[in-house]
Structures are given as C-alpha cells and as structure tokens.
Amino acid sequence: MDFDRWKQKRILVVDDEPGLLQMVVSILNQDGYTQIKTAGTMREALGVCQEWMPELAILDVMLPDGDGFFLFEQIKSFLDIPILFLTARGEDSDRLHGLGLGADDYLVKPFLPKELLLRIGIILRRFYKDEKPVVTLKGSQIDFSRAEVIRGGERIPLTAKEFEILQALYRNAGRIVTIDQLCEAAWGDNPFGYENSLMAHIRRIREKIEEHPSSPVSLLTVRGLGYKLTLADKE
C-alpha cells in the first residue's frame, strides 16, 4: 500500500541563500510535501535537527559558519536519516567527498525542479522501504499495517470499510475529501446511495480514534463538502 506517506516526512533544507530556500520550499509544497523547515547556518540546522528530528536533510556545502560536509557528520552522529547535498560546488572531488561520507545523493545547482523531486522520492522510498505507516492523531494512532487503532494502550481493530475510508482520508490529510470520494473509496465505482452508510461508518471511526467522539478533533466534518483528517502536530 502506498499512501504517499513519503510526503508526510519532515524535511530540513539548509542553505544560506534565502531565495534558494524559498524556491526549494515552493517546489516541495507544490508536489505535496507539507512538513518542511529551513536553516541558513550550520548552528541553526543542528538546533532544528535536535528539536524537530527531520527525516530527510538537504544540505548546501558552503555555509557561513562551516561546511556541509562537517554538518553531515554532526547530524549523522545522532540522527540516522538520509541526506542529499544540493550545492553549487560541482567539482568531482567535492561530489566524491560527499558521496564517500555516505550521502544518499549529490545534486549540483542549477537544477531542474523535476530532477530534485525525483531524487528526493527515490531517496525516501529506498531509505524507508520497510516502514509500515503508523499515523499519529491527537490521542490515538492508526496502524495501517495491522488495520488497527491504538488508543490508551488498547488496539482496536478496523473493519474493511473503516480501513478504506481512513486510507482515503490519510492520503489527503489536512485536505477536504468529499462524500462522493469517500463513498467511492469504500464501495467502488458506483458509490451513489451510500451517504447514510458513510455517516454511520464515520461515527464508528470516531468512536475508535477520538477521545470525545461527539466533539471530534481529528476527523472533522466540513459541512456541505465532506470530511478532513487532521494529523497531530509534530513540531
């Protein structure tokens, strides 16, 4: 199963050029990556790594208070995450140095946005290939590999329809999923006439994932449009 979970990964971008940072963040946002932080110095980057625990780092080699190669070694000393060098230093010696340290890739500026996205996608799929998504909500978790909700130390099984509905909501976490889209996800290509059944399933899902089902904080109703799944704030 692929829920585009890679795009929920926390990404740190380190560069001392504000314009470059803004461009990379824009490229990532437009492709669906939602959790991104930036840093302009080595010191700032290490602080973000210690507090936020990114799951991918994109590093420039030239920084005002050090170089990206040293930053790479500092990050790797306490975080096991993939790292991509994105830098103007394209000499073979620099590229070989970065890859020799254990970097997952080395991309030279200027670059094509599509190439950056392809390389990031390859890195994330390769590094996290054995990961089974456990999604954290406020007060509970969804373990998609077991089709279970974890709440208060208890594992609560999901029915097949509940699983399909939550899968569709998670694929679009933070965005509205229409009633028709959810009915199609659960009942196939002819979803008409299942609105009441969907409401019943939503109610049962809330009983499993919400601490107070009548006042939901994770699975929200957007009146007249559909529903939205809100993940826990990881910041």
Tab-separated table of C-alpha atoms in Angstrom:
chain	number	residue	atom	x	y	z
A	1	MET	CA	0.000	0.000	0.000
A	2	ASP	CA	1.239	3.480	-0.853
A	3	PHE	CA	-0.470	6.363	0.913
A	4	ASP	CA	2.005	8.936	-0.413
A	5	ARG	CA	3.371	8.669	3.103
A	6	TRP	CA	6.720	9.932	1.861
A	7	LYS	CA	5.160	13.365	1.524
A	8	GLN	CA	4.373	13.407	5.231
A	9	LYS	CA	8.088	13.135	6.035
A	10	ARG	CA	9.761	16.008	7.873
A	11	ILE	CA	12.326	17.668	5.575
A	12	LEU	CA	15.052	20.133	6.577
A	13	VAL	CA	16.575	22.351	3.869
A	14	VAL	CA	19.864	24.093	4.747
A	15	ASP	CA	21.249	26.923	2.601
A	16	ASP	CA	22.459	30.465	3.264
A	17	GLU	CA	20.658	31.865	0.214
A	18	PRO	CA	17.089	32.903	1.197
A	19	GLY	CA	15.980	32.869	-2.438
A	20	LEU	CA	17.158	29.291	-2.899
A	21	LEU	CA	15.435	28.199	0.307
A	22	GLN	CA	12.196	29.818	-0.809
A	23	MET	CA	12.433	28.142	-4.217
A	24	VAL	CA	13.081	24.659	-2.803
A	25	VAL	CA	10.256	25.005	-0.278
A	26	SER	CA	7.915	26.120	-3.083
A	27	ILE	CA	8.910	23.147	-5.254
A	28	LEU	CA	8.304	20.731	-2.394
A	29	ASN	CA	4.993	22.338	-1.377
A	30	GLN	CA	3.658	22.221	-4.913
A	31	ASP	CA	4.422	18.491	-5.059
A	32	GLY	CA	2.556	17.806	-1.816
A	33	TYR	CA	5.323	17.852	0.799
A	34	THR	CA	3.864	19.610	3.819
A	35	GLN	CA	6.393	19.396	6.658
A	36	ILE	CA	9.424	21.495	5.802
A	37	LYS	CA	11.794	23.602	7.883
A	38	THR	CA	14.738	25.686	6.721
A	39	ALA	CA	18.035	26.846	8.200
A	40	GLY	CA	20.652	29.279	6.960
A	41	THR	CA	23.606	28.248	9.135
A	42	MET	CA	25.156	25.085	10.479
A	43	ARG	CA	24.311	26.089	14.052
A	44	GLU	CA	20.676	26.729	13.175
A	45	ALA	CA	20.461	23.440	11.294
A	46	LEU	CA	21.786	21.448	14.234
A	47	GLY	CA	19.263	23.116	16.523
A	48	VAL	CA	16.412	22.158	14.203
A	49	CYS	CA	17.716	18.592	13.988
A	50	GLN	CA	17.871	18.237	17.766
A	51	GLU	CA	14.425	19.706	18.397
A	52	TRP	CA	12.417	18.646	15.334
A	53	MET	CA	14.101	15.391	14.265
A	54	PRO	CA	13.792	15.693	10.480
A	55	GLU	CA	13.500	12.549	8.372
A	56	LEU	CA	15.454	13.939	5.398
A	57	ALA	CA	18.058	16.717	5.210
A	58	ILE	CA	19.014	18.682	2.091
A	59	LEU	CA	22.367	20.415	2.671
A	60	ASP	CA	24.401	23.063	0.915
A	61	VAL	CA	28.164	22.546	1.160
A	62	MET	CA	29.064	26.223	1.647
A	63	LEU	CA	27.660	27.713	4.860
A	64	PRO	CA	28.699	30.895	6.695
A	65	ASP	CA	29.767	29.088	9.877
A	66	GLY	CA	31.173	25.854	8.454
A	67	ASP	CA	30.719	23.465	5.574
A	68	GLY	CA	28.043	20.955	4.736
A	69	PHE	CA	30.433	18.031	4.930
A	70	PHE	CA	31.112	18.729	8.608
A	71	LEU	CA	27.410	19.365	9.185
A	72	PHE	CA	26.686	15.987	7.578
A	73	GLU	CA	28.954	14.262	10.103
A	74	GLN	CA	27.408	16.166	13.015
A	75	ILE	CA	23.868	15.233	12.002
A	76	LYS	CA	24.775	11.597	11.398
A	77	SER	CA	26.291	11.390	14.887
A	78	PHE	CA	22.812	11.443	16.445
A	79	LEU	CA	20.275	11.016	13.603
A	80	ASP	CA	20.025	8.115	11.159
A	81	ILE	CA	18.387	9.933	8.272
A	82	PRO	CA	19.040	10.198	4.525
A	83	ILE	CA	20.944	13.293	3.363
A	84	LEU	CA	21.076	14.929	-0.061
A	85	PHE	CA	23.721	17.514	-0.918
A	86	LEU	CA	22.355	20.371	-3.047
A	87	THR	CA	25.201	22.724	-3.827
A	88	ALA	CA	26.954	24.902	-6.393
A	89	ARG	CA	30.201	23.017	-5.772
A	90	GLY	CA	30.186	20.576	-8.649
A	91	GLU	CA	33.830	19.557	-8.765
A	92	ASP	CA	34.381	15.824	-8.919
A	93	SER	CA	36.434	15.964	-5.719
A	94	ASP	CA	33.564	17.566	-3.783
A	95	ARG	CA	30.973	15.186	-5.198
A	96	LEU	CA	33.116	12.162	-4.421
A	97	HIS	CA	33.839	13.519	-0.941
A	98	GLY	CA	30.132	13.908	-0.191
A	99	LEU	CA	29.202	10.507	-1.540
A	100	GLY	CA	32.214	8.982	0.209
A	101	LEU	CA	30.943	10.281	3.545
A	102	GLY	CA	27.757	8.311	2.939
A	103	ALA	CA	25.434	10.916	1.434
A	104	ASP	CA	22.442	9.452	-0.352
A	105	ASP	CA	22.819	11.754	-3.362
A	106	TYR	CA	24.650	14.847	-4.616
A	107	LEU	CA	22.881	17.350	-6.894
A	108	VAL	CA	24.620	20.389	-8.365
A	109	LYS	CA	22.990	23.820	-8.802
A	110	PRO	CA	21.389	24.917	-11.045
A	111	PHE	CA	18.991	22.002	-11.096
A	112	LEU	CA	15.663	21.079	-12.649
A	113	PRO	CA	12.786	21.034	-10.117
A	114	LYS	CA	11.581	17.707	-11.513
A	115	GLU	CA	15.022	16.178	-11.014
A	116	LEU	CA	15.125	17.338	-7.394
A	117	LEU	CA	11.694	15.813	-6.738
A	118	LEU	CA	12.649	12.552	-8.444
A	119	ARG	CA	15.828	12.242	-6.409
A	120	ILE	CA	14.032	13.029	-3.140
A	121	GLY	CA	11.347	10.457	-3.942
A	122	ILE	CA	13.934	7.782	-4.729
A	123	ILE	CA	15.846	8.505	-1.522
A	124	LEU	CA	12.752	8.362	0.685
A	125	ARG	CA	11.399	5.181	-0.885
A	126	ARG	CA	14.780	3.485	-0.628
A	127	PHE	CA	15.562	4.553	2.929
A	128	TYR	CA	12.083	3.947	4.365
A	129	LYS	CA	11.121	0.999	2.142
A	130	ASP	CA	10.441	-1.349	5.064
A	131	GLU	CA	8.449	1.182	7.036
A	132	LYS	CA	4.815	0.442	7.792
A	133	PRO	CA	2.929	3.679	8.418
A	134	VAL	CA	1.667	4.381	11.919
A	135	VAL	CA	-0.199	7.666	11.759
A	136	THR	CA	-0.350	9.833	14.870
A	137	LEU	CA	-3.554	11.690	15.687
A	138	LYS	CA	-4.463	13.660	18.792
A	139	GLY	CA	-4.863	10.980	21.446
A	140	SER	CA	-4.607	7.942	19.172
A	141	GLN	CA	-2.707	6.309	16.327
A	142	ILE	CA	-3.704	4.381	13.207
A	143	ASP	CA	-1.560	1.338	12.431
A	144	PHE	CA	-2.324	0.698	8.764
A	145	SER	CA	-0.103	-2.385	8.645
A	146	ARG	CA	-2.405	-4.113	11.154
A	147	ALA	CA	-5.660	-2.266	10.358
A	148	GLU	CA	-5.896	-1.172	13.976
A	149	VAL	CA	-6.359	1.955	16.044
A	150	ILE	CA	-4.127	2.356	19.093
A	151	ARG	CA	-5.721	4.382	21.885
A	152	GLY	CA	-4.997	4.340	25.595
A	153	GLY	CA	-2.752	1.302	25.217
A	154	GLU	CA	-5.549	-0.674	23.568
A	155	ARG	CA	-5.548	-1.953	19.987
A	156	ILE	CA	-8.952	-1.582	18.331
A	157	PRO	CA	-9.496	-3.421	15.023
A	158	LEU	CA	-10.849	-1.609	11.974
A	159	THR	CA	-13.437	-3.116	9.657
A	160	ALA	CA	-12.655	-3.273	5.938
A	161	LYS	CA	-14.870	-0.267	5.172
A	162	GLU	CA	-13.437	1.762	8.048
A	163	PHE	CA	-9.948	0.950	6.788
A	164	GLU	CA	-10.747	2.093	3.236
A	165	ILE	CA	-12.315	5.329	4.478
A	166	LEU	CA	-9.383	6.140	6.753
A	167	GLN	CA	-6.933	5.282	3.969
A	168	ALA	CA	-8.632	7.794	1.650
A	169	LEU	CA	-8.629	10.435	4.388
A	170	TYR	CA	-4.963	9.846	5.200
A	171	ARG	CA	-3.914	10.114	1.549
A	172	ASN	CA	-5.370	13.619	1.684
A	173	ALA	CA	-4.521	14.505	5.283
A	174	GLY	CA	-5.311	18.134	6.031
A	175	ARG	CA	-7.485	18.464	2.917
A	176	ILE	CA	-11.216	18.023	2.408
A	177	VAL	CA	-12.302	14.671	0.999
A	178	THR	CA	-15.779	14.821	-0.470
A	179	ILE	CA	-18.592	12.479	0.449
A	180	ASP	CA	-18.594	11.071	-3.091
A	181	GLN	CA	-14.841	10.396	-2.925
A	182	LEU	CA	-15.178	8.541	0.387
A	183	CYS	CA	-18.120	6.513	-0.863
A	184	GLU	CA	-16.146	5.573	-3.957
A	185	ALA	CA	-13.154	4.562	-1.825
A	186	ALA	CA	-15.302	2.271	0.314
A	187	TRP	CA	-17.903	0.981	-2.166
A	188	GLY	CA	-16.220	1.163	-5.557
A	189	ASP	CA	-17.124	2.716	-8.883
A	190	ASN	CA	-20.854	3.042	-8.191
A	191	PRO	CA	-20.896	4.893	-4.855
A	192	PHE	CA	-24.305	6.559	-5.141
A	193	GLY	CA	-26.817	5.910	-2.373
A	194	TYR	CA	-24.252	5.141	0.334
A	195	GLU	CA	-24.262	8.542	2.075
A	196	ASN	CA	-26.158	7.276	5.132
A	197	SER	CA	-23.878	4.241	5.386
A	198	LEU	CA	-20.864	6.538	5.181
A	199	MET	CA	-22.184	8.661	8.053
A	200	ALA	CA	-22.621	5.509	10.153
A	201	HIS	CA	-19.052	4.410	9.408
A	202	ILE	CA	-17.697	7.883	10.210
A	203	ARG	CA	-19.485	7.737	13.567
A	204	ARG	CA	-17.940	4.346	14.373
A	205	ILE	CA	-14.482	5.510	13.270
A	206	ARG	CA	-14.769	8.491	15.610
A	207	GLU	CA	-15.680	6.164	18.464
A	208	LYS	CA	-12.370	4.403	17.844
A	209	ILE	CA	-9.998	7.314	17.196
A	210	GLU	CA	-11.484	10.201	19.192
A	211	GLU	CA	-11.335	10.705	22.939
A	212	HIS	CA	-14.666	12.551	22.718
A	213	PRO	CA	-16.446	11.296	19.569
A	214	SER	CA	-19.192	13.923	19.805
A	215	SER	CA	-16.540	16.669	19.781
A	216	PRO	CA	-14.011	15.341	17.257
A	217	VAL	CA	-10.574	16.903	16.864
A	218	SER	CA	-9.044	14.519	14.296
A	219	LEU	CA	-11.854	13.523	11.936
A	220	LEU	CA	-13.671	16.766	11.172
A	221	THR	CA	-16.894	17.410	9.265
A	222	VAL	CA	-16.772	20.175	6.679
A	223	ARG	CA	-20.464	20.930	6.256
A	224	GLY	CA	-21.793	20.571	2.751
A	225	LEU	CA	-18.462	19.307	1.446
A	226	GLY	CA	-17.139	16.223	3.227
A	227	TYR	CA	-14.584	15.295	5.878
A	228	LYS	CA	-10.997	16.065	6.773
A	229	LEU	CA	-8.408	14.103	8.779
A	230	THR	CA	-6.105	16.270	10.899
A	231	LEU	CA	-2.806	14.706	11.972
A	232	ALA	CA	-1.138	15.522	15.271
A	233	ASP	CA	1.216	18.493	15.222
A	234	LYS	CA	4.756	17.064	15.047
A	235	GLU	CA	6.509	20.368	15.532
